[in-house]
Amino acid sequence: MRREPVVGPMARWQPWRWVLSDVLLTGEPSWSSDDVEAPPAEPREVAPLEGAEAVAGASYWLYPGRRVTLFRDDAEGYFLNLSSPNPCFWVFWRLDEARLIEGESVAVPQVVTLSYHDAGRWLDAQERVDQVPAPAPVVDWLRGFVAEHYQAEPKRRKRPDSFKPLTDRFGQPVRISTDKVHGPRSPGSGA
């Protein structure tokens, strides 16, 4: 995460903002059945990464120990990520009121995912979600997972409207008859 100064008129109300800088791999992506996940390590301030965008006056914070886990029942979310022009990581983060830097809350990543569905749910809930491009080894790993576990939903044929039952404006079934209906005759109609 990068804590950078806000420039321009908005700086009167918010002198700093947090931005996702990058997601770093600590090893090669692998298939693992380890369900035991170590708690994330404490964040620490680091120098900007080589080749990363350097922002004057910004500080960079590393949050080690976040694990990306793939789930078979979310294969469609991973498929949608791979189908996009730039597959990416999404990071859901919150400000931690208990941790402060110069009296300001610290941004803490909560979850890192490759699922389009997860990111969409968080955004719908008005959470803070940022994205960064996924590196080639992660995209290849994700592609292998999707190839093994994703099954496209069969397309269902839409039934034509002519087969739907007719209802009146109150939703009650309508009866249609082809018999001639003779209404009451008006007096003096002559027949």
Tab-separated table of C-alpha atoms in Angstrom:
chain	number	residue	atom	x	y	z
A	1	MET	CA	0.000	0.000	0.000
A	2	ARG	CA	1.138	3.532	-0.645
A	3	ARG	CA	0.306	6.452	1.627
A	4	GLU	CA	0.584	9.554	-0.533
A	5	PRO	CA	-0.088	13.243	-0.007
A	6	VAL	CA	-3.232	14.639	-1.618
A	7	VAL	CA	-2.550	17.615	-3.869
A	8	GLY	CA	-4.876	20.396	-4.914
A	9	PRO	CA	-7.890	21.900	-3.183
A	10	MET	CA	-8.992	18.561	-1.686
A	11	ALA	CA	-5.870	18.546	0.505
A	12	ARG	CA	-7.641	20.975	2.884
A	13	TRP	CA	-9.959	18.153	3.998
A	14	GLN	CA	-7.809	15.099	3.423
A	15	PRO	CA	-4.032	15.553	3.546
A	16	TRP	CA	-3.242	11.851	2.866
A	17	ARG	CA	-4.782	8.963	0.969
A	18	TRP	CA	-4.055	5.268	0.687
A	19	VAL	CA	-3.633	3.562	-2.683
A	20	LEU	CA	-2.888	-0.055	-3.546
A	21	SER	CA	0.606	-0.049	-4.980
A	22	ASP	CA	1.134	-3.716	-5.893
A	23	VAL	CA	0.653	-7.361	-4.931
A	24	LEU	CA	3.951	-9.184	-4.522
A	25	LEU	CA	4.444	-12.916	-4.860
A	26	THR	CA	6.400	-14.632	-2.110
A	27	GLY	CA	6.775	-17.792	-4.185
A	28	GLU	CA	5.534	-19.547	-7.275
A	29	PRO	CA	1.772	-20.177	-7.381
A	30	SER	CA	1.079	-23.780	-6.468
A	31	TRP	CA	-1.703	-26.232	-5.761
A	32	SER	CA	-1.805	-26.767	-2.060
A	33	SER	CA	-4.270	-28.418	0.257
A	34	ASP	CA	-2.899	-26.715	3.355
A	35	ASP	CA	-5.884	-25.344	5.231
A	36	VAL	CA	-3.701	-23.942	8.003
A	37	GLU	CA	-2.929	-20.333	7.245
A	38	ALA	CA	-0.490	-18.399	9.382
A	39	PRO	CA	-1.774	-15.050	10.616
A	40	PRO	CA	-0.552	-12.122	8.510
A	41	ALA	CA	2.622	-10.459	9.742
A	42	GLU	CA	2.647	-6.882	10.994
A	43	PRO	CA	2.984	-4.246	8.261
A	44	ARG	CA	6.298	-2.526	7.831
A	45	GLU	CA	7.443	0.528	5.937
A	46	VAL	CA	9.590	-0.296	2.898
A	47	ALA	CA	11.354	1.511	0.071
A	48	PRO	CA	9.437	1.811	-3.205
A	49	LEU	CA	9.822	-1.232	-5.426
A	50	GLU	CA	12.197	-1.033	-8.323
A	51	GLY	CA	10.225	0.087	-11.370
A	52	ALA	CA	7.187	1.120	-9.307
A	53	GLU	CA	5.654	4.551	-9.589
A	54	ALA	CA	7.488	6.774	-7.112
A	55	VAL	CA	5.334	9.498	-5.604
A	56	ALA	CA	7.046	12.418	-3.883
A	57	GLY	CA	6.369	12.452	-0.143
A	58	ALA	CA	4.736	9.001	-0.168
A	59	SER	CA	5.504	6.121	2.159
A	60	TYR	CA	5.200	2.465	1.139
A	61	TRP	CA	3.880	-0.268	3.411
A	62	LEU	CA	4.265	-4.001	3.010
A	63	TYR	CA	1.623	-6.372	4.430
A	64	PRO	CA	3.142	-9.859	4.255
A	65	GLY	CA	1.221	-13.078	4.703
A	66	ARG	CA	-1.939	-12.501	2.665
A	67	ARG	CA	-2.779	-15.713	0.827
A	68	VAL	CA	-4.791	-16.103	-2.362
A	69	THR	CA	-6.970	-19.207	-2.205
A	70	LEU	CA	-8.936	-20.567	-5.147
A	71	PHE	CA	-12.274	-22.301	-4.600
A	72	ARG	CA	-13.890	-24.728	-7.066
A	73	ASP	CA	-17.346	-23.225	-6.579
A	74	ASP	CA	-16.067	-19.810	-7.721
A	75	ALA	CA	-14.527	-21.050	-10.972
A	76	GLU	CA	-16.858	-18.791	-12.949
A	77	GLY	CA	-15.487	-15.715	-11.118
A	78	TYR	CA	-11.938	-16.731	-12.078
A	79	PHE	CA	-13.057	-17.434	-15.647
A	80	LEU	CA	-14.492	-13.911	-15.883
A	81	ASN	CA	-11.198	-12.481	-14.592
A	82	LEU	CA	-9.279	-14.425	-17.262
A	83	SER	CA	-11.773	-13.274	-19.926
A	84	SER	CA	-10.995	-9.623	-19.213
A	85	PRO	CA	-8.337	-7.797	-21.251
A	86	ASN	CA	-6.067	-7.568	-18.161
A	87	PRO	CA	-6.489	-10.305	-15.520
A	88	CYS	CA	-5.822	-8.818	-12.107
A	89	PHE	CA	-5.703	-9.147	-8.349
A	90	TRP	CA	-8.407	-7.357	-6.365
A	91	VAL	CA	-7.590	-6.219	-2.856
A	92	PHE	CA	-10.329	-5.398	-0.363
A	93	TRP	CA	-8.932	-3.059	2.316
A	94	ARG	CA	-10.181	-1.019	5.254
A	95	LEU	CA	-8.852	1.763	7.431
A	96	ASP	CA	-7.833	0.502	10.872
A	97	GLU	CA	-8.767	3.078	13.511
A	98	ALA	CA	-6.535	1.335	16.085
A	99	ARG	CA	-3.362	1.859	14.032
A	100	LEU	CA	-2.307	5.410	13.409
A	101	ILE	CA	0.398	7.220	11.480
A	102	GLU	CA	0.659	10.912	12.352
A	103	GLY	CA	-2.835	10.708	13.832
A	104	GLU	CA	-4.365	9.169	10.671
A	105	SER	CA	-5.841	5.661	10.310
A	106	VAL	CA	-3.765	3.017	8.527
A	107	ALA	CA	-5.059	1.075	5.515
A	108	VAL	CA	-5.008	-2.693	6.050
A	109	PRO	CA	-5.676	-5.211	3.265
A	110	GLN	CA	-8.364	-7.682	4.362
A	111	VAL	CA	-8.522	-10.103	1.424
A	112	VAL	CA	-6.655	-10.590	-1.851
A	113	THR	CA	-8.582	-12.422	-4.566
A	114	LEU	CA	-8.603	-13.329	-8.226
A	115	SER	CA	-12.402	-13.692	-8.314
A	116	TYR	CA	-14.470	-11.240	-10.295
A	117	HIS	CA	-17.507	-12.232	-8.204
A	118	ASP	CA	-15.791	-11.460	-4.875
A	119	ALA	CA	-14.718	-8.024	-6.107
A	120	GLY	CA	-18.223	-7.283	-7.373
A	121	ARG	CA	-19.835	-8.236	-4.053
A	122	TRP	CA	-17.433	-6.014	-2.113
A	123	LEU	CA	-17.976	-3.092	-4.460
A	124	ASP	CA	-21.755	-3.540	-4.195
A	125	ALA	CA	-21.327	-3.336	-0.406
A	126	GLN	CA	-19.493	0.008	-0.807
A	127	GLU	CA	-16.173	-1.424	0.390
A	128	ARG	CA	-12.779	-0.163	-0.779
A	129	VAL	CA	-11.448	-2.434	-3.513
A	130	ASP	CA	-8.429	-1.720	-5.702
A	131	GLN	CA	-6.913	-3.801	-8.462
A	132	VAL	CA	-3.480	-4.393	-9.921
A	133	PRO	CA	-2.487	-6.535	-12.914
A	134	ALA	CA	-1.663	-10.166	-12.117
A	135	PRO	CA	1.785	-11.332	-13.257
A	136	ALA	CA	2.111	-14.004	-15.973
A	137	PRO	CA	2.846	-16.929	-13.567
A	138	VAL	CA	-0.359	-16.175	-11.644
A	139	VAL	CA	-2.407	-15.884	-14.848
A	140	ASP	CA	-1.038	-19.257	-16.036
A	141	TRP	CA	-1.816	-20.824	-12.637
A	142	LEU	CA	-5.346	-19.398	-12.738
A	143	ARG	CA	-5.831	-20.586	-16.323
A	144	GLY	CA	-4.936	-24.160	-15.253
A	145	PHE	CA	-7.398	-24.011	-12.358
A	146	VAL	CA	-10.206	-22.717	-14.579
A	147	ALA	CA	-9.494	-25.335	-17.253
A	148	GLU	CA	-9.850	-28.060	-14.624
A	149	HIS	CA	-12.837	-26.768	-12.648
A	150	TYR	CA	-14.948	-24.376	-14.748
A	151	GLN	CA	-18.006	-25.709	-16.550
A	152	ALA	CA	-20.060	-23.221	-18.498
A	153	GLU	CA	-23.755	-23.143	-17.649
A	154	PRO	CA	-25.795	-24.603	-20.525
A	155	LYS	CA	-27.745	-21.914	-22.301
A	156	ARG	CA	-31.433	-22.236	-21.702
A	157	ARG	CA	-33.757	-21.605	-24.582
A	158	LYS	CA	-36.170	-18.772	-23.878
A	159	ARG	CA	-39.717	-19.907	-24.317
A	160	PRO	CA	-41.597	-17.717	-26.812
A	161	ASP	CA	-44.152	-15.334	-25.318
A	162	SER	CA	-46.907	-17.078	-27.285
A	163	PHE	CA	-46.574	-20.043	-24.901
A	164	LYS	CA	-47.019	-17.987	-21.754
A	165	PRO	CA	-50.432	-18.157	-20.105
A	166	LEU	CA	-52.599	-15.100	-20.590
A	167	THR	CA	-53.473	-13.046	-17.531
A	168	ASP	CA	-55.546	-9.972	-16.952
A	169	ARG	CA	-54.119	-6.782	-15.507
A	170	PHE	CA	-54.539	-8.211	-11.994
A	171	GLY	CA	-52.547	-11.383	-12.774
A	172	GLN	CA	-55.633	-13.630	-12.929
A	173	PRO	CA	-55.848	-16.296	-15.661
A	174	VAL	CA	-57.877	-15.295	-18.698
A	175	ARG	CA	-60.244	-17.685	-20.461
A	176	ILE	CA	-60.518	-17.333	-24.197
A	177	SER	CA	-63.253	-18.991	-26.205
A	178	THR	CA	-63.795	-19.192	-29.927
A	179	ASP	CA	-67.584	-19.527	-29.508
A	180	LYS	CA	-69.683	-16.611	-30.695
A	181	VAL	CA	-70.918	-14.680	-27.755
A	182	HIS	CA	-74.281	-13.031	-28.076
A	183	GLY	CA	-74.647	-10.286	-25.604
A	184	PRO	CA	-77.944	-8.942	-24.379
A	185	ARG	CA	-79.938	-7.354	-27.137
A	186	SER	CA	-80.882	-3.767	-26.820
A	187	PRO	CA	-84.574	-2.951	-26.957
A	188	GLY	CA	-85.797	-1.908	-30.334
A	189	SER	CA	-82.974	-3.602	-32.229
A	190	GLY	CA	-85.548	-5.223	-34.464
A	191	ALA	CA	-84.433	-8.806	-34.557
